PDB file of C-alpha atoms in Angstrom:
ATOM      1  CA  GLN A   1     -64.221 166.723  22.364  1.00 51.00           C
ATOM      2  CA  SER A   2     -63.971 166.180  18.933  1.00 57.00           C
ATOM      3  CA  ALA A   3     -61.937 163.300  17.602  1.00 82.00           C
ATOM      4  CA  LEU A   4     -59.881 165.068  15.393  1.00 95.00           C
ATOM      5  CA  THR A   5     -58.014 168.314  16.715  1.00 95.00           C
ATOM      6  CA  GLN A   6     -58.171 171.515  14.589  1.00 96.00           C
ATOM      7  CA  PRO A   7     -57.287 174.980  15.659  1.00 96.00           C
ATOM      8  CA  PRO A   8     -60.215 177.216  16.800  1.00 95.00           C
ATOM      9  CA  SER A   9     -59.461 179.626  13.867  1.00 97.00           C
ATOM     10  CA  ALA A  10     -57.107 181.032  11.240  1.00 97.00           C
ATOM     11  CA  SER A  11     -56.779 184.011   9.601  1.00 96.00           C
ATOM     12  CA  GLY A  12     -55.191 185.838   6.630  1.00 95.00           C
ATOM     13  CA  SER A  13     -55.288 188.688   4.259  1.00 96.00           C
ATOM     14  CA  PRO A  14     -56.541 188.501   0.594  1.00 96.00           C
ATOM     15  CA  GLY A  15     -53.936 186.970  -1.586  1.00 96.00           C
ATOM     16  CA  GLN A  16     -52.216 185.273   1.121  1.00 97.00           C
ATOM     17  CA  SER A  17     -52.127 181.471   1.932  1.00 97.00           C
ATOM     18  CA  VAL A  18     -53.184 180.079   4.912  1.00 98.00           C
ATOM     19  CA  THR A  19     -52.824 176.587   6.422  1.00 98.00           C
ATOM     20  CA  ILE A  20     -55.075 174.568   8.717  1.00 98.00           C
ATOM     21  CA  SER A  21     -54.032 171.593  10.278  1.00 98.00           C
ATOM     22  CA  CYS A  22     -56.067 168.530  11.489  1.00 97.00           C
ATOM     23  CA  THR A  23     -53.907 166.288  13.913  1.00 97.00           C
ATOM     24  CA  GLY A  24     -55.685 162.503  14.560  1.00 96.00           C
ATOM     25  CA  THR A  25     -54.056 159.376  15.217  1.00 95.00           C
ATOM     26  CA  SER A  26     -52.869 156.251  13.356  1.00 94.00           C
ATOM     27  CA  SER A  27     -56.093 155.031  13.901  1.00 93.00           C
ATOM     28  CA  ASP A  28     -57.682 157.335  12.036  1.00 94.00           C
ATOM     29  CA  VAL A  29     -55.601 160.381   9.679  1.00 96.00           C
ATOM     30  CA  GLY A  30     -52.171 157.998  10.195  1.00 95.00           C
ATOM     31  CA  GLY A  31     -53.668 154.925   9.412  1.00 95.00           C
ATOM     32  CA  TYR A  32     -55.807 155.649   6.264  1.00 95.00           C
ATOM     33  CA  ASN A  33     -55.605 158.014   3.235  1.00 95.00           C
ATOM     34  CA  TYR A  34     -59.257 158.800   3.432  1.00 96.00           C
ATOM     35  CA  VAL A  35     -59.046 162.459   4.881  1.00 97.00           C
ATOM     36  CA  SER A  36     -61.555 164.983   3.340  1.00 97.00           C
ATOM     37  CA  TRP A  37     -62.182 168.714   4.121  1.00 98.00           C
ATOM     38  CA  TYR A  38     -65.493 170.853   3.843  1.00 97.00           C
ATOM     39  CA  GLN A  39     -66.172 174.338   4.268  1.00 97.00           C
ATOM     40  CA  GLN A  40     -69.623 175.376   5.455  1.00 93.00           C
ATOM     41  CA  HIS A  41     -70.606 179.009   5.862  1.00 94.00           C
ATOM     42  CA  PRO A  42     -73.537 180.185   8.341  1.00 90.00           C
ATOM     43  CA  GLY A  43     -76.230 178.877   8.027  1.00 86.00           C
ATOM     44  CA  THR A  44     -75.845 176.765   5.107  1.00 88.00           C
ATOM     45  CA  ALA A  45     -74.838 172.717   4.572  1.00 88.00           C
ATOM     46  CA  PRO A  46     -71.074 171.567   4.213  1.00 91.00           C
ATOM     47  CA  LYS A  47     -69.309 171.356   0.892  1.00 94.00           C
ATOM     48  CA  LEU A  48     -66.583 169.081   0.054  1.00 96.00           C
ATOM     49  CA  MET A  49     -63.534 170.829  -0.991  1.00 97.00           C
ATOM     50  CA  ILE A  50     -61.077 167.956  -0.411  1.00 97.00           C
ATOM     51  CA  TYR A  51     -61.374 164.134  -0.391  1.00 96.00           C
ATOM     52  CA  ASP A  52     -58.445 161.315  -0.709  1.00 95.00           C
ATOM     53  CA  VAL A  53     -56.214 163.808   0.997  1.00 97.00           C
ATOM     54  CA  SER A  54     -55.408 165.600  -1.840  1.00 97.00           C
ATOM     55  CA  LYS A  55     -57.859 165.438  -4.556  1.00 95.00           C
ATOM     56  CA  ARG A  56     -60.616 168.181  -5.472  1.00 96.00           C
ATOM     57  CA  PRO A  57     -63.970 167.669  -6.554  1.00 92.00           C
ATOM     58  CA  SER A  58     -65.064 168.974  -9.744  1.00 90.00           C
ATOM     59  CA  GLY A  59     -65.817 172.680  -9.546  1.00 93.00           C
ATOM     60  CA  VAL A  60     -63.804 173.476  -6.416  1.00 96.00           C
ATOM     61  CA  PRO A  61     -60.902 176.195  -7.479  1.00 95.00           C
ATOM     62  CA  ASP A  62     -57.444 175.015  -7.305  1.00 95.00           C
ATOM     63  CA  ARG A  63     -56.529 177.569  -5.008  1.00 96.00           C
ATOM     64  CA  PHE A  64     -57.590 174.652  -2.552  1.00 97.00           C
ATOM     65  CA  SER A  65     -54.666 171.732  -1.848  1.00 97.00           C
ATOM     66  CA  GLY A  66     -54.719 169.071   0.955  1.00 97.00           C
ATOM     67  CA  SER A  67     -51.680 167.056   2.323  1.00 97.00           C
ATOM     68  CA  LYS A  68     -51.000 164.547   4.872  1.00 97.00           C
ATOM     69  CA  SER A  69     -47.609 163.582   7.069  1.00 96.00           C
ATOM     70  CA  GLY A  70     -48.057 160.940   9.735  1.00 96.00           C
ATOM     71  CA  ASN A  71     -51.142 162.013  11.803  1.00 97.00           C
ATOM     72  CA  THR A  72     -52.122 165.353  10.435  1.00 98.00           C
ATOM     73  CA  ALA A  73     -53.246 166.374   7.732  1.00 98.00           C
ATOM     74  CA  SER A  74     -53.270 169.932   6.481  1.00 98.00           C
ATOM     75  CA  LEU A  75     -55.558 172.214   4.018  1.00 98.00           C
ATOM     76  CA  THR A  76     -54.031 175.228   2.681  1.00 98.00           C
ATOM     77  CA  VAL A  77     -55.995 177.937   0.676  1.00 97.00           C
ATOM     78  CA  SER A  78     -53.944 180.070  -1.612  1.00 97.00           C
ATOM     79  CA  GLY A  79     -54.547 183.284  -3.164  1.00 96.00           C
ATOM     80  CA  LEU A  80     -57.122 183.980  -0.455  1.00 97.00           C
ATOM     81  CA  GLN A  81     -60.501 185.929  -1.112  1.00 97.00           C
ATOM     82  CA  ALA A  82     -63.101 187.287   0.598  1.00 96.00           C
ATOM     83  CA  GLU A  83     -65.729 184.244  -0.176  1.00 96.00           C
ATOM     84  CA  ASP A  84     -63.347 182.018   1.434  1.00 97.00           C
ATOM     85  CA  GLU A  85     -64.145 182.819   4.766  1.00 97.00           C
ATOM     86  CA  ALA A  86     -66.269 180.116   6.147  1.00 97.00           C
ATOM     87  CA  ASP A  87     -65.819 177.282   9.026  1.00 96.00           C
ATOM     88  CA  TYR A  88     -63.660 173.860   7.881  1.00 97.00           C
ATOM     89  CA  TYR A  89     -63.591 170.932   9.022  1.00 97.00           C
ATOM     90  CA  CYS A  90     -61.687 168.039   8.541  1.00 97.00           C
ATOM     91  CA  SER A  91     -62.463 164.070   8.599  1.00 97.00           C
ATOM     92  CA  SER A  92     -61.114 160.947   8.543  1.00 97.00           C
ATOM     93  CA  TYR A  93     -62.057 156.889   8.081  1.00 95.00           C
ATOM     94  CA  ALA A  94     -61.267 155.849  11.649  1.00 93.00           C
ATOM     95  CA  GLY A  95     -61.610 152.054  10.797  1.00 89.00           C
ATOM     96  CA  SER A  96     -64.636 149.539  11.481  1.00 86.00           C
ATOM     97  CA  ASN A  97     -66.919 151.605   9.120  1.00 87.00           C
ATOM     98  CA  ASN A  98     -66.391 154.441  11.622  1.00 91.00           C
ATOM     99  CA  LEU A  99     -66.312 158.373  10.412  1.00 94.00           C
ATOM    100  CA  VAL A 100     -64.555 161.071  12.693  1.00 95.00           C
ATOM    101  CA  PHE A 101     -64.643 164.833  12.302  1.00 95.00           C
ATOM    102  CA  GLY A 102     -62.716 167.669  13.437  1.00 95.00           C
ATOM    103  CA  GLY A 103     -64.158 170.518  15.717  1.00 93.00           C
ATOM    104  CA  GLY A 104     -63.673 173.275  13.308  1.00 95.00           C
ATOM    105  CA  THR A 105     -61.549 176.061  12.038  1.00 97.00           C
ATOM    106  CA  LYS A 106     -63.318 179.649  11.140  1.00 97.00           C
ATOM    107  CA  LEU A 107     -61.521 180.966   8.823  1.00 97.00           C
ATOM    108  CA  THR A 108     -61.031 184.573   8.498  1.00 97.00           C
ATOM    109  CA  VAL A 109     -59.703 186.925   5.799  1.00 96.00           C
ATOM    110  CA  LEU A 110     -59.008 190.426   7.037  1.00 92.00           C
TER     111      LEU A 110
ATOM    112  CA  GLU B   1     -80.347 168.898  -9.484  1.00 93.00           C
ATOM    113  CA  VAL B   2     -79.806 166.898  -6.623  1.00 94.00           C
ATOM    114  CA  GLN B   3     -82.262 167.638  -3.663  1.00 95.00           C
ATOM    115  CA  LEU B   4     -82.076 166.328   0.219  1.00 97.00           C
ATOM    116  CA  VAL B   5     -85.126 167.598   2.267  1.00 97.00           C
ATOM    117  CA  GLU B   6     -84.921 166.760   6.117  1.00 97.00           C
ATOM    118  CA  SER B   7     -88.054 166.861   8.335  1.00 97.00           C
ATOM    119  CA  GLY B   8     -89.263 165.910  11.697  1.00 97.00           C
ATOM    120  CA  GLY B   9     -87.037 167.711  13.910  1.00 97.00           C
ATOM    121  CA  GLY B  10     -88.762 169.277  16.911  1.00 97.00           C
ATOM    122  CA  LEU B  11     -88.609 170.044  20.570  1.00 97.00           C
ATOM    123  CA  VAL B  12     -88.899 166.660  22.638  1.00 97.00           C
ATOM    124  CA  GLN B  13     -88.131 165.551  26.258  1.00 97.00           C
ATOM    125  CA  PRO B  14     -85.270 163.496  27.648  1.00 97.00           C
ATOM    126  CA  GLY B  15     -86.332 159.943  26.929  1.00 97.00           C
ATOM    127  CA  GLY B  16     -88.612 160.837  24.285  1.00 97.00           C
ATOM    128  CA  SER B  17     -89.041 159.852  20.540  1.00 98.00           C
ATOM    129  CA  LEU B  18     -88.698 161.277  17.026  1.00 98.00           C
ATOM    130  CA  ARG B  19     -88.604 160.024  13.807  1.00 98.00           C
ATOM    131  CA  LEU B  20     -86.594 162.068  10.581  1.00 98.00           C
ATOM    132  CA  SER B  21     -87.406 161.625   7.576  1.00 98.00           C
ATOM    133  CA  CYS B  22     -84.781 162.784   4.318  1.00 98.00           C
ATOM    134  CA  ALA B  23     -86.817 163.340   0.834  1.00 98.00           C
ATOM    135  CA  ALA B  24     -84.761 162.839  -2.104  1.00 97.00           C
ATOM    136  CA  SER B  25     -84.995 164.196  -5.508  1.00 97.00           C
ATOM    137  CA  GLY B  26     -82.778 164.665  -8.825  1.00 96.00           C
ATOM    138  CA  PHE B  27     -80.958 161.144  -8.403  1.00 95.00           C
ATOM    139  CA  THR B  28     -81.028 157.389  -8.715  1.00 95.00           C
ATOM    140  CA  PHE B  29     -81.723 156.894  -4.719  1.00 96.00           C
ATOM    141  CA  SER B  30     -81.494 153.316  -4.642  1.00 96.00           C
ATOM    142  CA  SER B  31     -77.670 153.612  -6.112  1.00 94.00           C
ATOM    143  CA  TYR B  32     -75.974 155.702  -2.937  1.00 95.00           C
ATOM    144  CA  TRP B  33     -75.119 154.985   0.553  1.00 96.00           C
ATOM    145  CA  LEU B  34     -76.801 157.391   3.144  1.00 97.00           C
ATOM    146  CA  SER B  35     -75.841 158.727   5.920  1.00 97.00           C
ATOM    147  CA  TRP B  36     -77.143 161.148   8.862  1.00 98.00           C
ATOM    148  CA  VAL B  37     -74.504 163.942  10.064  1.00 97.00           C
ATOM    149  CA  ARG B  38     -75.417 166.149  13.269  1.00 96.00           C
ATOM    150  CA  GLN B  39     -74.262 169.205  14.231  1.00 93.00           C
ATOM    151  CA  ALA B  40     -75.002 170.412  17.927  1.00 93.00           C
ATOM    152  CA  PRO B  41     -75.469 174.206  18.252  1.00 91.00           C
ATOM    153  CA  GLY B  42     -72.466 176.163  17.852  1.00 87.00           C
ATOM    154  CA  LYS B  43     -69.841 172.639  17.320  1.00 89.00           C
ATOM    155  CA  GLY B  44     -68.627 170.482  15.140  1.00 89.00           C
ATOM    156  CA  LEU B  45     -69.956 167.822  12.474  1.00 92.00           C
ATOM    157  CA  GLU B  46     -70.502 164.247  14.222  1.00 94.00           C
ATOM    158  CA  TRP B  47     -71.042 161.100  11.617  1.00 95.00           C
ATOM    159  CA  VAL B  48     -74.244 159.523  13.112  1.00 97.00           C
ATOM    160  CA  ALA B  49     -75.194 156.896  11.169  1.00 97.00           C
ATOM    161  CA  ASN B  50     -75.207 154.899   7.605  1.00 96.00           C
ATOM    162  CA  ILE B  51     -77.106 152.728   5.563  1.00 97.00           C
ATOM    163  CA  LYS B  52     -75.847 150.627   2.263  1.00 96.00           C
ATOM    164  CA  GLN B  53     -78.118 150.978  -1.033  1.00 95.00           C
ATOM    165  CA  ASP B  54     -80.390 148.000  -0.469  1.00 95.00           C
ATOM    166  CA  GLY B  55     -80.383 148.927   3.446  1.00 95.00           C
ATOM    167  CA  SER B  56     -78.701 145.701   3.757  1.00 96.00           C
ATOM    168  CA  GLU B  57     -76.006 147.099   5.902  1.00 95.00           C
ATOM    169  CA  THR B  58     -76.060 149.994   8.592  1.00 97.00           C
ATOM    170  CA  TYR B  59     -73.578 151.439  10.926  1.00 95.00           C
ATOM    171  CA  TYR B  60     -73.568 153.775  14.012  1.00 96.00           C
ATOM    172  CA  VAL B  61     -71.610 156.023  16.228  1.00 94.00           C
ATOM    173  CA  ALA B  62     -71.346 154.431  19.242  1.00 93.00           C
ATOM    174  CA  SER B  63     -72.801 157.033  21.313  1.00 95.00           C
ATOM    175  CA  VAL B  64     -75.997 156.118  19.257  1.00 97.00           C
ATOM    176  CA  LYS B  65     -76.035 152.314  19.033  1.00 96.00           C
ATOM    177  CA  GLY B  66     -79.330 150.458  20.686  1.00 97.00           C
ATOM    178  CA  ARG B  67     -81.451 154.100  20.196  1.00 98.00           C
ATOM    179  CA  PHE B  68     -81.147 155.475  17.182  1.00 98.00           C
ATOM    180  CA  THR B  69     -82.272 153.314  13.783  1.00 98.00           C
ATOM    181  CA  ILE B  70     -81.307 154.182  10.195  1.00 98.00           C
ATOM    182  CA  SER B  71     -83.706 152.806   7.425  1.00 98.00           C
ATOM    183  CA  ARG B  72     -84.531 153.831   3.831  1.00 98.00           C
ATOM    184  CA  ASP B  73     -87.358 153.276   1.427  1.00 98.00           C
ATOM    185  CA  ASN B  74     -86.206 153.160  -2.176  1.00 97.00           C
ATOM    186  CA  ALA B  75     -89.577 153.151  -3.628  1.00 97.00           C
ATOM    187  CA  LYS B  76     -90.333 156.349  -1.590  1.00 98.00           C
ATOM    188  CA  ASN B  77     -86.863 157.678  -2.549  1.00 98.00           C
ATOM    189  CA  SER B  78     -86.590 158.354   1.432  1.00 98.00           C
ATOM    190  CA  LEU B  79     -84.302 158.064   4.098  1.00 98.00           C
ATOM    191  CA  TYR B  80     -85.353 157.877   7.787  1.00 98.00           C
ATOM    192  CA  LEU B  81     -83.715 158.323  11.423  1.00 98.00           C
ATOM    193  CA  GLN B  82     -86.258 156.817  14.444  1.00 98.00           C
ATOM    194  CA  MET B  83     -84.641 158.357  17.306  1.00 98.00           C
ATOM    195  CA  ASN B  84     -85.260 156.625  20.789  1.00 98.00           C
ATOM    196  CA  SER B  85     -84.560 157.444  24.872  1.00 98.00           C
ATOM    197  CA  LEU B  86     -83.141 160.547  23.711  1.00 98.00           C
ATOM    198  CA  ARG B  87     -80.840 162.622  25.608  1.00 97.00           C
ATOM    199  CA  ALA B  88     -79.940 166.008  26.025  1.00 97.00           C
ATOM    200  CA  GLU B  89     -76.726 165.555  24.107  1.00 96.00           C
ATOM    201  CA  ASP B  90     -78.494 164.491  20.848  1.00 98.00           C
ATOM    202  CA  THR B  91     -79.612 168.369  20.712  1.00 98.00           C
ATOM    203  CA  ALA B  92     -78.498 169.236  16.981  1.00 97.00           C
ATOM    204  CA  VAL B  93     -79.080 169.920  13.698  1.00 95.00           C
ATOM    205  CA  TYR B  94     -79.557 166.682  11.573  1.00 97.00           C
ATOM    206  CA  TYR B  95     -78.081 166.648   8.348  1.00 97.00           C
ATOM    207  CA  CYS B  96     -78.878 164.154   5.509  1.00 97.00           C
ATOM    208  CA  ALA B  97     -75.734 163.414   3.530  1.00 97.00           C
ATOM    209  CA  ARG B  98     -75.177 161.564   0.369  1.00 97.00           C
ATOM    210  CA  HIS B  99     -72.088 159.373  -0.005  1.00 96.00           C
ATOM    211  CA  LEU B 100     -69.444 160.319  -2.963  1.00 92.00           C
ATOM    212  CA  ARG B 101     -69.996 157.581  -5.899  1.00 90.00           C
ATOM    213  CA  PHE B 102     -67.235 157.046  -8.242  1.00 87.00           C
ATOM    214  CA  CYS B 103     -68.239 155.824 -11.726  1.00 86.00           C
ATOM    215  CA  SER B 104     -66.021 154.993 -14.834  1.00 86.00           C
ATOM    216  CA  GLY B 105     -66.398 153.067 -17.828  1.00 85.00           C
ATOM    217  CA  GLY B 106     -69.632 151.731 -16.733  1.00 83.00           C
ATOM    218  CA  ASN B 107     -68.129 150.413 -12.825  1.00 88.00           C
ATOM    219  CA  CYS B 108     -69.378 152.310 -10.284  1.00 88.00           C
ATOM    220  CA  TYR B 109     -68.185 152.373  -6.828  1.00 86.00           C
ATOM    221  CA  SER B 110     -69.033 154.112  -3.332  1.00 87.00           C
ATOM    222  CA  ALA B 111     -66.478 156.269  -1.177  1.00 86.00           C
ATOM    223  CA  ILE B 112     -68.727 155.962   1.806  1.00 87.00           C
ATOM    224  CA  TYR B 113     -65.905 157.963   3.650  1.00 91.00           C
ATOM    225  CA  TYR B 114     -66.919 161.164   1.642  1.00 95.00           C
ATOM    226  CA  PHE B 115     -70.477 163.000   1.542  1.00 95.00           C
ATOM    227  CA  ASP B 116     -71.236 165.012  -1.603  1.00 93.00           C
ATOM    228  CA  TYR B 117     -74.648 166.457  -0.638  1.00 94.00           C
ATOM    229  CA  TRP B 118     -76.358 167.391   2.150  1.00 95.00           C
ATOM    230  CA  GLY B 119     -79.552 168.629   3.135  1.00 95.00           C
ATOM    231  CA  GLN B 120     -80.485 171.904   4.591  1.00 94.00           C
ATOM    232  CA  GLY B 121     -80.567 170.011   7.840  1.00 95.00           C
ATOM    233  CA  THR B 122     -83.573 169.942  10.588  1.00 96.00           C
ATOM    234  CA  LEU B 123     -82.984 171.070  14.448  1.00 97.00           C
ATOM    235  CA  VAL B 124     -84.024 168.452  17.332  1.00 98.00           C
ATOM    236  CA  THR B 125     -84.098 169.996  20.793  1.00 98.00           C
ATOM    237  CA  VAL B 126     -84.382 167.399  23.475  1.00 98.00           C
ATOM    238  CA  SER B 127     -85.381 169.601  26.550  1.00 96.00           C
ATOM    239  CA  SER B 128     -87.717 169.562  29.478  1.00 95.00           C
TER     240      SER B 128
END
């Protein structure tokens, strides 16, 4: 069982918005603003999409946004495009030099 | 271009050992924290271990402490993971990953909570 809880799947039609949740505890997500999100297409390495809860690395479209409330972080993908179909993983610092990930959410673009 | 290339994976019996390597290029290797992150077949990601730029600090996930050792050779631009007493649950693709680093006005600091580059991974299978 993963340390952070994500829904196994999410879906939306092209152009729509979809939000993926990531629930932890006060010892990880709720305790630090060090939440990140990674996108992984099949057979490829993960790609950093969001860090520090809501910041985007250079080159990541502004259709991707992040937020946090209490022990739950969220990734919102607006204006869904076919290439957004992938697995998404959240991650959080959990203290004592420990990093934890979520179990992943498979995003399907209908 | 930043490149991280893992090698050394394979099939090993329970209780056996394996040493993974990660060859880096395209960046100043000695300036970055590095990690190993694994992904069991069909499962999520799991951070395994990381190491400071000069190798003076290392950290591990609880499940591998005492069995795995992360190390680096800055002269060879290489990262390693020595895995001993392997178990079936260690079966996974092992990724080498570089931690994010920010520089501004000549000052740089490492964001050791995030990874900006990953290798393609090497598969470790522990089975009899």
